[in-house]
Coordinates of N, CA, C and O in Angstrom, one line a residue:
L1 N 0.9 -1.1 0.0 CA 0.0 -0.1 0.0 C 0.9 1.2 0.0 O 1.7 1.4 0.9
K2 N 0.6 2.2 -1.1 CA 1.4 3.5 -1.0 C 0.4 4.5 -0.8 O -0.5 4.7 -1.7
I3 N 0.6 5.3 0.1 CA -0.1 6.8 0.2 C 0.8 7.7 0.2 O 1.9 7.8 0.8
R4 N 0.5 8.7 -0.7 CA 1.2 9.9 -0.7 C 0.9 10.9 0.2 O -0.3 11.2 0.2
T5 N 1.7 11.3 1.0 CA 1.4 12.3 2.0 C 2.6 13.3 2.3 O 3.7 13.0 1.9
S6 N 2.3 14.5 2.7 CA 3.2 15.4 3.0 C 4.1 15.0 4.2 O 5.3 15.1 4.1
S7 N 3.6 14.4 5.0 CA 4.4 13.9 6.3 C 3.5 13.0 7.2 O 2.2 13.1 7.1
I8 N 4.2 12.0 7.5 CA 3.3 11.3 8.6 C 4.2 11.0 10.0 O 5.3 10.7 9.9
R9 N 3.7 11.7 11.1 CA 4.5 11.8 12.3 C 4.3 10.3 12.9 O 5.4 10.0 13.5
R10 N 3.0 9.9 13.1 CA 3.0 8.4 13.6 C 2.0 7.6 12.9 O 0.9 8.3 12.7
V11 N 2.4 6.3 12.8 CA 1.3 5.5 12.1 C 1.2 4.3 13.0 O 1.9 3.9 13.6
S12 N -0.3 4.1 13.3 CA -0.6 3.0 14.2 C -1.7 2.2 13.4 O -2.0 2.6 12.2
S13 N -1.9 1.0 13.7 CA -2.7 0.1 13.1 C -4.3 0.7 13.0 O -5.1 0.3 12.1
A14 N -4.6 1.6 13.9 CA -5.9 2.0 13.8 C -5.9 3.4 13.1 O -7.2 3.7 12.5
M15 N -5.1 4.2 13.0 CA -5.3 5.4 12.4 C -4.0 6.2 12.1 O -2.9 5.8 12.7
L16 N -4.1 7.2 11.3 CA -2.8 8.0 11.0 C -3.1 9.2 12.0 O -4.1 9.9 11.8
S17 N -2.4 9.4 13.0 CA -2.8 10.3 14.1 C -2.6 11.7 13.7 O -3.2 12.6 14.2
C18 N -1.7 12.1 12.8 CA -1.5 13.6 12.6 C -0.8 13.6 11.1 O 0.1 13.1 10.9
L19 N -1.5 14.2 10.1 CA -1.1 14.6 8.8 C -0.8 16.0 8.6 O -1.6 16.8 8.9
C20 N 0.4 16.5 8.6 CA 0.9 17.9 8.5 C 1.7 18.2 7.4 O 2.6 17.4 7.1
P21 N 1.8 19.3 6.9 CA 2.7 19.6 6.0 C 4.0 19.9 6.4 O 4.2 20.2 7.5
G22 N 5.1 19.7 5.6 CA 6.5 19.8 6.2 C 7.2 18.6 6.2 O 6.6 17.4 5.8
P23 N 8.6 18.8 6.6 CA 9.5 17.5 6.5 C 9.0 16.6 7.4 O 8.5 16.8 8.6
T24 N 9.5 15.2 7.3 CA 9.0 14.1 8.2 C 9.9 14.5 9.4 O 11.0 14.5 9.4
P25 N 9.3 14.4 10.7 CA 10.0 14.6 11.8 C 10.7 13.5 12.2 O 10.6 12.3 11.8
K26 N 12.1 13.7 12.9 CA 13.0 12.8 13.4 C 12.3 11.7 14.3 O 12.7 10.7 14.2
E27 N 11.4 12.2 15.0 CA 10.9 11.1 16.0 C 10.0 10.2 15.4 O 9.4 9.2 16.1
D28 N 9.9 10.1 14.0 CA 9.0 9.2 13.3 C 9.7 7.9 13.2 O 9.1 6.8 13.1
K29 N 11.0 7.8 13.6 CA 11.7 6.6 13.6 C 11.2 5.8 14.6 O 11.1 6.1 15.8
V30 N 11.0 4.4 14.3 CA 10.5 3.6 15.2 C 11.3 2.2 15.1 O 11.9 1.8 14.1
A31 N 11.8 1.8 16.3 CA 12.6 0.7 16.4 C 12.1 -0.5 15.6 O 11.0 -0.9 15.8
G32 N 12.9 -1.0 14.8 CA 12.7 -2.2 13.9 C 11.6 -1.8 12.8 O 11.0 -2.8 12.2
S33 N 11.6 -0.5 12.5 CA 10.7 -0.1 11.3 C 11.3 -0.5 10.0 O 12.6 -0.7 9.9
S34 N 10.5 -0.3 9.1 CA 11.1 -0.5 7.6 C 12.0 0.5 7.3 O 12.3 1.3 7.9
P35 N 12.7 0.3 6.0 CA 13.7 1.3 5.7 C 13.0 2.8 5.6 O 11.8 2.9 5.5
A36 N 13.8 3.8 5.6 CA 13.3 5.1 5.5 C 12.4 5.4 4.4 O 12.6 5.0 3.3
G37 N 11.3 6.1 4.8 CA 10.3 6.4 3.8 C 9.3 5.4 3.7 O 8.2 5.7 3.1
T38 N 9.4 4.3 4.4 CA 8.3 3.4 4.4 C 8.0 2.9 5.8 O 8.9 2.8 6.6
R39 N 6.7 2.9 6.2 CA 6.2 2.4 7.5 C 5.2 1.4 7.2 O 4.3 1.4 6.4
S40 N 5.2 0.3 8.1 CA 4.2 -0.6 7.8 C 2.9 0.0 8.7 O 2.9 1.0 9.4
A41 N 1.8 -0.7 8.4 CA 0.5 -0.2 9.0 C 0.5 -0.3 10.5 O -0.2 0.6 11.1
S42 N 1.3 -1.1 11.2 CA 1.4 -1.1 12.7 C 2.5 -0.3 13.1 O 2.6 -0.2 14.3
G43 N 3.2 0.5 12.4 CA 4.5 1.2 12.8 C 5.8 0.4 12.9 O 6.7 0.9 13.2
T44 N 5.6 -1.0 12.8 CA 6.8 -1.7 12.7 C 6.8 -2.7 11.6 O 5.8 -2.8 10.7
S45 N 8.0 -3.4 11.3 CA 8.0 -4.1 10.1 C 7.2 -5.4 10.0 O 7.1 -6.2 9.1
S46 N 6.7 -5.7 11.3 CA 5.8 -6.9 11.2 C 4.4 -6.8 10.7 O 3.7 -7.7 10.4
G47 N 3.9 -5.8 10.3 CA 2.7 -5.4 9.7 C 2.6 -6.0 8.2 O 3.7 -6.2 7.6
T48 N 1.5 -6.4 7.6 CA 1.4 -6.9 6.4 C 1.5 -5.9 5.3 O 2.0 -6.1 4.2
G49 N 1.1 -4.5 5.6 CA 1.1 -3.6 4.6 C 2.0 -2.5 5.1 O 2.6 -2.5 6.1
S50 N 2.4 -1.5 4.1 CA 3.2 -0.4 4.6 C 2.8 0.8 3.9 O 2.1 0.7 2.9
I51 N 3.3 1.8 4.4 CA 2.8 3.2 3.8 C 4.2 3.8 3.5 O 5.1 3.8 4.1
Q52 N 4.3 4.2 2.2 CA 5.6 5.0 1.6 C 5.2 6.6 2.0 O 4.1 7.0 1.4
V53 N 6.2 7.1 2.6 CA 6.1 8.7 2.9 C 6.6 9.3 1.5 O 7.8 9.2 1.1
I54 N 5.8 10.1 1.0 CA 6.2 10.9 -0.2 C 6.5 12.4 0.2 O 5.5 13.0 0.9
E55 N 7.6 12.8 0.2 CA 8.0 14.1 0.7 C 7.2 15.3 0.0 O 6.8 15.2 -1.1
E56 N 7.1 16.2 0.9 CA 6.2 17.4 0.4 C 6.7 18.0 -0.9 O 5.9 18.4 -1.7
R57 N 7.9 18.1 -1.0 CA 8.6 18.7 -2.3 C 8.3 17.8 -3.6 O 8.3 18.3 -4.6
Q58 N 7.7 16.6 -3.5 CA 7.4 15.6 -4.6 C 5.9 16.0 -4.9 O 5.5 15.4 -6.0
L59 N 5.1 16.7 -4.0 CA 3.7 16.8 -4.4 C 3.6 18.1 -5.3 O 4.2 19.1 -5.2
F60 N 2.6 18.1 -6.1 CA 2.3 19.3 -6.9 C 1.4 20.4 -6.0 O 0.7 20.0 -5.4
V61 N 1.8 21.6 -6.2 CA 1.2 22.6 -5.4 C 0.5 23.4 -6.3 O 0.9 24.0 -7.3
S62 N -0.7 23.6 -5.9 CA -1.7 24.5 -6.6 C -2.2 25.8 -5.9 O -2.4 25.6 -4.6
E63 N -2.0 26.9 -6.3 CA -2.3 28.3 -5.5 C -3.3 28.9 -6.4 O -2.9 30.0 -6.9
P64 N -4.7 28.5 -6.5 CA -5.6 29.2 -7.6 C -6.0 30.8 -7.0 O -5.9 31.0 -5.8
G65 N -6.4 31.4 -7.9 CA -6.7 32.8 -7.6 C -8.1 32.7 -6.8 O -8.7 31.9 -6.7
P66 N -8.2 33.8 -5.9 CA -9.3 33.7 -4.9 C -10.6 33.9 -5.6 O -11.7 33.3 -5.1
Q67 N -10.8 34.6 -6.7 CA -12.2 34.7 -7.4 C -12.5 33.3 -8.0 O -13.7 33.1 -8.2
M68 N -11.8 32.2 -8.0 CA -12.2 31.0 -8.7 C -13.2 30.2 -7.7 O -14.1 29.5 -8.1
F69 N -13.1 30.5 -6.3 CA -14.1 30.1 -5.5 C -14.9 31.0 -4.6 O -15.3 30.7 -3.5
G70 N -15.1 32.3 -5.3 CA -16.1 33.2 -4.7 C -15.3 34.1 -3.5 O -16.1 34.7 -2.7
N71 N -14.1 34.2 -3.5 CA -13.4 34.9 -2.4 C -13.1 36.4 -3.0 O -12.8 36.4 -4.1
G72 N -12.9 37.2 -2.1 CA -12.3 38.6 -2.3 C -10.8 38.5 -2.6 O -10.2 37.3 -2.4
P73 N -10.3 39.6 -3.1 CA -8.7 39.5 -3.3 C -8.0 39.0 -2.1 O -8.4 39.5 -0.9
N74 N -7.0 38.7 -2.3 CA -5.9 38.3 -1.1 C -5.4 39.7 -0.6 O -5.4 40.7 -1.3
P75 N -5.4 39.8 0.7 CA -4.9 41.1 1.4 C -3.4 41.4 1.1 O -2.7 40.5 0.8
S76 N -3.1 42.6 1.2 CA -1.7 43.0 1.0 C -0.8 42.5 2.1 O -1.4 42.3 3.3
K77 N 0.2 42.1 1.9 CA 1.1 41.6 3.1 C 1.3 42.5 4.1 O 1.3 42.2 5.4
S78 N 1.3 43.9 3.9 CA 1.5 44.9 5.0 C 0.2 45.2 5.7 O 0.1 45.9 6.8
S79 N -1.0 44.6 5.3 CA -2.3 44.8 5.9 C -2.5 44.0 7.3 O -1.7 42.9 7.3
W80 N -3.2 44.4 8.1 CA -3.4 43.6 9.4 C -3.7 42.0 9.0 O -3.1 41.3 9.5
E81 N -4.8 42.1 8.1 CA -5.1 40.6 7.6 C -4.0 39.9 7.1 O -3.7 38.6 7.5
G82 N -3.3 40.4 6.0 CA -2.2 39.9 5.5 C -1.0 39.5 6.3 O -0.4 38.4 6.1
E83 N -0.8 40.3 7.5 CA 0.3 39.8 8.4 C 0.0 38.6 9.1 O 0.9 37.9 9.5
N84 N -1.3 38.3 9.2 CA -1.8 37.2 10.0 C -1.9 35.8 9.1 O -2.2 34.8 9.7
W85 N -1.6 36.0 7.9 CA -1.7 34.8 7.1 C -0.4 34.0 7.0 O 0.7 34.6 7.0
S86 N -0.5 32.7 7.1 CA 0.6 31.7 6.9 C 1.1 31.6 5.4 O 2.2 30.9 5.3
N87 N 0.4 31.9 4.5 CA 0.7 32.0 3.1 C 0.2 33.1 2.4 O -0.7 33.7 2.8
R88 N 0.8 33.5 1.4 CA 0.3 34.8 0.6 C -0.9 34.6 -0.1 O -1.6 35.4 -0.3
N89 N -1.2 33.5 -0.5 CA -2.5 33.1 -1.3 C -3.6 32.5 -0.3 O -3.2 31.8 0.7
W90 N -4.8 32.8 -0.5 CA -5.9 32.1 0.3 C -5.9 30.7 0.4 O -6.3 30.2 1.4
L91 N -5.3 30.0 -0.6 CA -5.4 28.5 -0.7 C -4.0 28.0 -1.2 O -3.5 28.6 -2.1
K92 N -3.5 27.1 -0.4 CA -2.4 26.3 -0.8 C -2.6 24.8 -0.8 O -2.9 24.2 0.3
S93 N -2.9 24.2 -2.1 CA -3.3 22.8 -2.1 C -2.1 21.8 -2.6 O -1.3 22.3 -3.6
R94 N -1.9 20.9 -2.1 CA -0.9 19.8 -2.5 C -1.7 18.7 -3.0 O -2.4 18.1 -2.3
F95 N -1.6 18.4 -4.2 CA -2.2 17.3 -5.0 C -1.4 16.0 -4.9 O -0.2 16.0 -5.4
H96 N -1.9 15.0 -4.6 CA -1.2 13.6 -4.4 C -1.5 12.9 -5.8 O -0.7 11.9 -6.1
F97 N -2.5 13.0 -6.4 CA -2.9 12.6 -7.7 C -3.1 13.6 -8.8 O -3.3 14.8 -8.4
N98 N -3.3 13.2 -10.1 CA -3.6 14.2 -11.0 C -5.0 14.8 -10.7 O -6.0 14.1 -10.3
F99 N -5.0 16.1 -10.7 CA -6.5 16.9 -10.4 C -6.1 18.2 -10.8 O -5.1 19.0 -10.8
A100 N -7.2 18.8 -11.4 CA -7.4 20.3 -12.0 C -6.4 20.4 -12.9 O -6.3 19.7 -13.9
E101 N -5.3 21.3 -12.7 CA -4.1 21.7 -13.6 C -3.1 20.7 -13.6 O -2.2 20.9 -14.4
Y102 N -3.2 19.8 -12.7 CA -1.9 18.9 -12.7 C -2.3 17.6 -13.4 O -3.2 16.8 -13.0
D103 N -1.4 17.2 -14.3 CA -1.6 15.9 -15.1 C -0.3 15.1 -15.1 O -0.2 14.3 -16.0
N104 N 0.6 15.2 -14.4 CA 1.9 14.7 -14.3 C 2.2 13.7 -13.4 O 3.4 13.3 -13.1
G105 N 1.2 13.2 -12.6 CA 1.4 12.2 -11.4 C 0.6 11.0 -11.7 O -0.1 10.7 -12.7
P106 N 0.4 10.3 -10.6 CA -0.6 9.1 -10.6 C -1.9 9.5 -10.7 O -2.4 10.5 -10.3
G107 N -2.6 8.7 -11.7 CA -4.1 9.0 -11.9 C -4.9 8.6 -10.7 O -6.0 9.5 -10.6
Q108 N -4.7 7.7 -9.9 CA -5.6 7.4 -8.8 C -5.0 6.3 -8.0 O -3.9 5.7 -8.5
F109 N -5.3 5.9 -6.9 CA -4.9 4.7 -6.1 C -6.3 3.9 -5.8 O -7.0 4.2 -5.1
G110 N -6.2 2.7 -6.6 CA -7.6 1.9 -6.4 C -8.7 2.8 -6.8 O -8.7 3.4 -7.9
V111 N -9.8 2.9 -5.9 CA -10.8 3.8 -6.2 C -10.7 5.2 -5.8 O -11.6 6.1 -6.2
L112 N -9.7 5.4 -5.1 CA -9.3 6.8 -4.5 C -8.9 7.7 -5.9 O -7.8 7.4 -6.6
R113 N -9.7 8.7 -6.2 CA -9.4 9.5 -7.3 C -8.7 10.9 -6.9 O -8.0 11.4 -7.8
V114 N -9.0 11.4 -5.7 CA -8.4 12.8 -5.4 C -7.9 12.6 -3.8 O -8.5 11.9 -3.1
M115 N -6.7 13.1 -3.5 CA -6.3 13.4 -2.3 C -5.5 14.6 -2.2 O -4.3 14.8 -2.8
N116 N -6.1 15.7 -1.6 CA -5.6 17.0 -1.7 C -5.3 17.3 -0.1 O -6.3 17.1 0.8
D117 N -4.1 18.0 0.1 CA -4.0 18.6 1.3 C -4.2 20.1 1.0 O -3.5 20.7 0.4
D118 N -5.2 20.7 1.9 CA -5.4 22.2 1.7 C -5.2 23.0 2.8 O -5.5 22.7 4.0
L119 N -4.5 24.1 2.7 CA -4.1 25.1 3.6 C -4.9 26.3 3.3 O -4.6 26.9 2.3
V120 N -5.9 26.5 4.0 CA -6.9 27.6 3.8 C -6.7 28.8 4.7 O -6.7 28.6 6.0
Q121 N -6.6 30.1 4.4 CA -6.4 31.1 5.1 C -7.7 31.6 5.8 O -8.7 31.2 5.3
P122 N -7.6 32.6 7.0 CA -8.7 32.9 7.6 C -9.8 33.5 6.8 O -9.3 34.3 5.9
K123 N -11.1 33.3 7.2 CA -12.1 33.9 6.4 C -12.2 33.7 4.8 O -12.5 34.5 4.1
R124 N -11.7 32.6 4.5 CA -11.8 32.2 3.0 C -12.4 30.8 3.1 O -12.4 30.1 4.0
G125 N -12.6 30.4 1.9 CA -13.1 29.0 1.6 C -13.5 28.7 0.1 O -13.2 29.6 -0.7
F126 N -14.0 27.6 0.1 CA -14.7 27.2 -1.3 C -16.1 27.5 -1.3 O -16.8 26.9 -0.6
G127 N -16.4 28.5 -2.1 CA -17.8 28.8 -2.3 C -18.6 27.5 -2.9 O -18.2 26.5 -3.2
S128 N -20.0 27.7 -2.9 CA -20.8 26.6 -3.2 C -20.6 26.2 -4.6 O -20.3 26.9 -5.8
H129 N -20.3 24.8 -4.7 CA -19.9 24.3 -6.2 C -20.4 22.8 -6.1 O -20.9 22.1 -4.9
P130 N -20.7 22.1 -7.2 CA -21.5 20.7 -7.4 C -20.5 19.6 -7.2 O -19.3 19.7 -7.7
H131 N -21.1 18.5 -6.9 CA -20.4 17.2 -6.9 C -21.6 16.2 -7.3 O -22.7 16.3 -6.9
R132 N -21.2 15.0 -7.7 CA -22.1 13.9 -7.9 C -21.4 12.6 -8.1 O -20.3 12.5 -8.3
D133 N -21.8 11.6 -7.6 CA -21.3 10.2 -7.7 C -19.9 10.1 -7.0 O -19.0 9.4 -7.4
M134 N -19.8 10.7 -5.8 CA -18.6 10.7 -5.3 C -18.8 10.5 -3.6 O -19.8 11.1 -3.1
E135 N -17.7 10.0 -3.0 CA -18.0 9.9 -1.5 C -16.7 10.8 -1.2 O -15.6 10.6 -1.7
I136 N -16.8 11.9 -0.2 CA -15.8 12.8 0.1 C -15.7 13.1 1.5 O -16.6 13.1 2.3
M137 N -14.4 12.8 1.9 CA -14.2 12.9 3.4 C -13.1 14.0 3.4 O -12.4 14.1 2.6
T138 N -13.4 14.7 4.7 CA -12.3 15.8 4.9 C -12.0 15.5 6.5 O -12.7 15.3 7.3
F139 N -10.6 15.4 6.5 CA -9.9 15.4 7.7 C -9.4 16.7 8.3 O -8.7 17.2 7.5
I140 N -9.7 17.2 9.4 CA -9.4 18.5 9.8 C -8.1 18.3 10.5 O -7.9 17.6 11.5
I141 N -6.9 19.0 10.0 CA -5.7 18.7 10.7 C -5.4 19.9 11.8 O -4.9 19.6 12.8
H142 N -5.8 21.0 11.5 CA -5.8 22.1 12.5 C -6.8 23.2 12.0 O -7.3 23.3 10.8
G143 N -7.3 24.0 13.0 CA -8.2 25.1 12.6 C -9.5 24.5 12.6 O -10.0 23.4 13.2
R144 N -10.6 25.3 12.1 CA -11.9 25.0 12.3 C -12.5 25.1 10.9 O -12.3 26.1 10.2
L145 N -13.3 24.1 10.2 CA -13.9 24.1 8.9 C -15.3 24.0 9.1 O -15.9 23.1 9.9
T146 N -16.1 24.9 8.3 CA -17.5 24.9 8.4 C -18.0 24.4 6.9 O -17.5 24.7 6.0
H147 N -18.7 23.3 7.0 CA -19.4 22.6 5.7 C -20.9 23.1 5.7 O -21.5 22.7 6.7
K148 N -21.3 23.3 4.5 CA -22.7 23.6 4.4 C -23.0 22.8 3.0 O -22.2 22.9 2.0
D149 N -24.3 22.2 2.9 CA -24.6 21.6 1.6 C -26.0 21.8 1.4 O -26.9 22.2 2.2
S150 N -26.5 21.4 0.2 CA -27.8 21.7 -0.3 C -28.8 20.6 0.3 O -29.9 20.9 -0.1
M151 N -28.5 19.7 1.0 CA -29.4 18.9 1.7 C -29.7 19.5 3.2 O -30.5 18.9 3.9
G152 N -29.2 20.7 3.4 CA -29.5 21.4 4.7 C -28.5 21.1 5.9 O -28.7 21.6 6.8
T153 N -27.4 20.2 5.5 CA -26.5 20.0 6.6 C -25.6 21.2 6.8 O -25.1 21.8 5.7
E154 N -25.3 21.5 7.9 CA -24.2 22.5 8.2 C -23.6 22.2 9.6 O -24.2 21.7 10.5
E155 N -22.3 22.0 9.5 CA -21.5 21.7 10.7 C -20.1 22.4 10.8 O -19.5 22.6 9.8
T156 N -19.7 22.8 11.8 CA -18.3 23.3 12.1 C -17.5 22.2 12.8 O -17.7 21.7 13.9
L157 N -16.4 21.8 12.2 CA -15.5 20.8 13.0 C -14.2 21.2 13.1 O -13.7 22.2 12.4
G158 N -13.5 20.9 14.3 CA -12.1 21.2 14.7 C -11.1 20.3 14.4 O -11.4 19.2 13.9
R159 N -9.9 20.3 15.0 CA -8.9 19.4 14.6 C -9.3 18.1 15.3 O -9.8 17.9 16.2
G160 N -9.0 17.2 14.3 CA -9.0 15.7 14.4 C -10.6 15.4 14.0 O -11.0 14.1 13.9
G161 N -11.4 16.4 13.5 CA -12.6 16.0 13.1 C -12.7 15.5 11.7 O -11.9 15.6 10.9
V162 N -13.6 14.6 11.5 CA -13.9 14.1 10.1 C -15.3 14.5 9.6 O -16.1 14.2 10.2
Q163 N -15.3 15.0 8.3 CA -16.6 15.3 7.7 C -16.7 14.3 6.6 O -15.8 14.3 5.7
F164 N -17.9 13.7 6.4 CA -18.0 12.7 5.3 C -19.3 13.0 4.6 O -20.3 13.4 5.1
M165 N -19.2 13.0 3.2 CA -20.5 13.5 2.4 C -20.4 12.3 1.2 O -19.5 12.2 0.6
T166 N -21.7 11.9 1.1 CA -22.0 11.1 -0.1 C -22.7 12.1 -1.1 O -23.8 12.5 -0.8
A167 N -22.2 12.3 -2.3 CA -22.7 13.2 -3.2 C -23.9 12.5 -4.1 O -24.6 13.2 -4.9
G168 N -23.9 11.1 -4.2 CA -24.7 10.6 -4.9 C -25.3 11.0 -6.3 O -24.7 11.4 -7.1
R169 N -26.6 11.3 -6.4 CA -27.1 12.0 -7.6 C -26.7 13.3 -7.8 O -27.0 13.9 -8.9
G170 N -26.2 14.0 -6.8 CA -25.7 15.3 -7.1 C -26.1 16.3 -5.8 O -27.2 16.2 -5.3
L171 N -25.3 17.2 -5.5 CA -25.6 18.2 -4.4 C -24.6 19.3 -4.7 O -23.6 19.2 -5.3
R172 N -24.8 20.4 -4.1 CA -23.8 21.5 -3.9 C -23.5 21.6 -2.5 O -24.1 21.4 -1.6
H173 N -22.0 21.9 -2.4 CA -21.6 22.3 -0.9 C -20.6 23.4 -0.9 O -20.1 23.8 -2.0
S174 N -20.2 23.8 0.3 CA -19.2 24.8 0.5 C -18.4 24.5 1.8 O -19.0 23.8 2.4
R175 N -17.1 24.9 1.8 CA -16.2 24.8 2.9 C -15.6 26.0 3.1 O -15.1 26.5 2.3
S176 N -15.7 26.5 4.4 CA -15.1 27.6 4.8 C -14.2 27.7 6.1 O -14.6 26.8 7.0
C177 N -13.3 28.4 6.3 CA -12.3 28.4 7.5 C -12.6 29.8 8.0 O -12.0 30.7 7.4
R178 N -13.1 29.8 9.3 CA -13.3 31.3 9.9 C -11.8 31.8 10.4 O -11.6 33.0 10.4
A179 N -11.2 30.9 11.0 CA -9.8 31.4 11.5 C -8.6 30.6 10.9 O -7.5 30.6 11.3
G180 N -8.8 30.1 9.6 CA -7.8 29.4 8.9 C -7.7 27.9 9.4 O -8.1 27.6 10.3
G181 N -7.1 27.1 8.4 CA -7.1 25.7 8.9 C -6.3 24.9 7.6 O -6.2 25.2 6.5
A182 N -6.0 23.7 8.2 CA -5.5 22.7 7.1 C -6.4 21.4 7.1 O -6.7 21.0 8.2
S183 N -6.6 20.8 6.0 CA -7.3 19.5 5.9 C -6.8 18.8 4.8 O -6.0 19.2 4.0
M184 N -7.2 17.1 5.0 CA -6.9 16.4 3.9 C -8.1 16.0 3.4 O -9.0 15.6 4.2
Q185 N -8.3 15.9 2.1 CA -9.6 15.5 1.5 C -9.4 14.4 0.5 O -9.2 14.7 -0.6
P186 N -9.7 13.0 0.8 CA -9.6 12.0 -0.1 C -11.1 11.9 -0.8 O -12.1 12.1 -0.1
T187 N -11.1 11.6 -2.1 CA -12.4 11.5 -2.7 C -12.3 10.2 -3.5 O -11.5 9.9 -4.3
A188 N -13.6 9.5 -3.5 CA -13.5 8.1 -4.3 C -15.1 8.2 -5.0 O -16.0 8.8 -4.4
P189 N -15.4 7.3 -5.9 CA -16.6 7.3 -6.6 C -17.5 6.5 -5.7 O -17.1 5.7 -4.9
T190 N -18.8 6.8 -5.8 CA -19.7 6.0 -5.0 C -19.8 4.6 -5.4 O -19.4 4.5 -6.6
P191 N -20.3 3.7 -4.6 CA -20.3 2.3 -5.2 C -21.1 2.1 -6.4 O -21.1 1.5 -7.3
A192 N -22.5 3.0 -6.4 CA -23.4 3.1 -7.5 C -22.6 3.4 -8.8 O -22.8 2.9 -9.8
A193 N -21.8 4.5 -8.6 CA -20.9 4.9 -9.7 C -20.0 4.0 -10.4 O -19.8 3.7 -11.5
M194 N -19.3 3.3 -9.3 CA -18.4 2.1 -9.8 C -19.1 1.0 -10.6 O -18.5 0.4 -11.4
L195 N -20.3 0.7 -10.1 CA -21.1 -0.3 -10.8 C -21.5 0.0 -12.1 O -21.6 -0.8 -13.0
S196 N -21.8 1.2 -12.3 CA -22.4 1.7 -13.6 C -21.2 2.0 -14.7 O -21.6 2.2 -15.7
A197 N -19.9 2.0 -14.1 CA -18.9 2.4 -15.0 C -18.5 1.3 -15.9 O -18.9 0.2 -15.7

């Protein structure tokens, strides 16, 4: 099993406890673990599967203009708002597979079609947009993310939260960060979409 990630701090058989952008930390070394860059599902070489860590510099980075998702212009760096941003652009996405303007990487992993790491600045987000025939999960790494959809669901989740959405025949949704945040969003086709393909 190979999963492209910016960094994995600790891997356990139950979960990936923290997915964060940046270099792989030194404390990630586990006695008896697989060679550098590879971790077994249980954190030692005794597990049957392994996870290959793909360094951040190997991921495609996308920073689309704010108007693409209904945001106002990025603030100037010298403004109060701009001084508090961790990135100059409202969004910094790292693509693990071919997606949007990126087509020079792997197409998918099994049924997993999209896996993006998103760093969203405060008071910005993805305006209402459509999806269909997809299962979309969002793992909140830090910050708070508000999700709204056309089925009437609205929720705000914090670090460690997981938001799951089945787009089925189609719906619209939006995601926004009141105070900024980072998330990972894997996406796969719904079972019905896979059967009809």
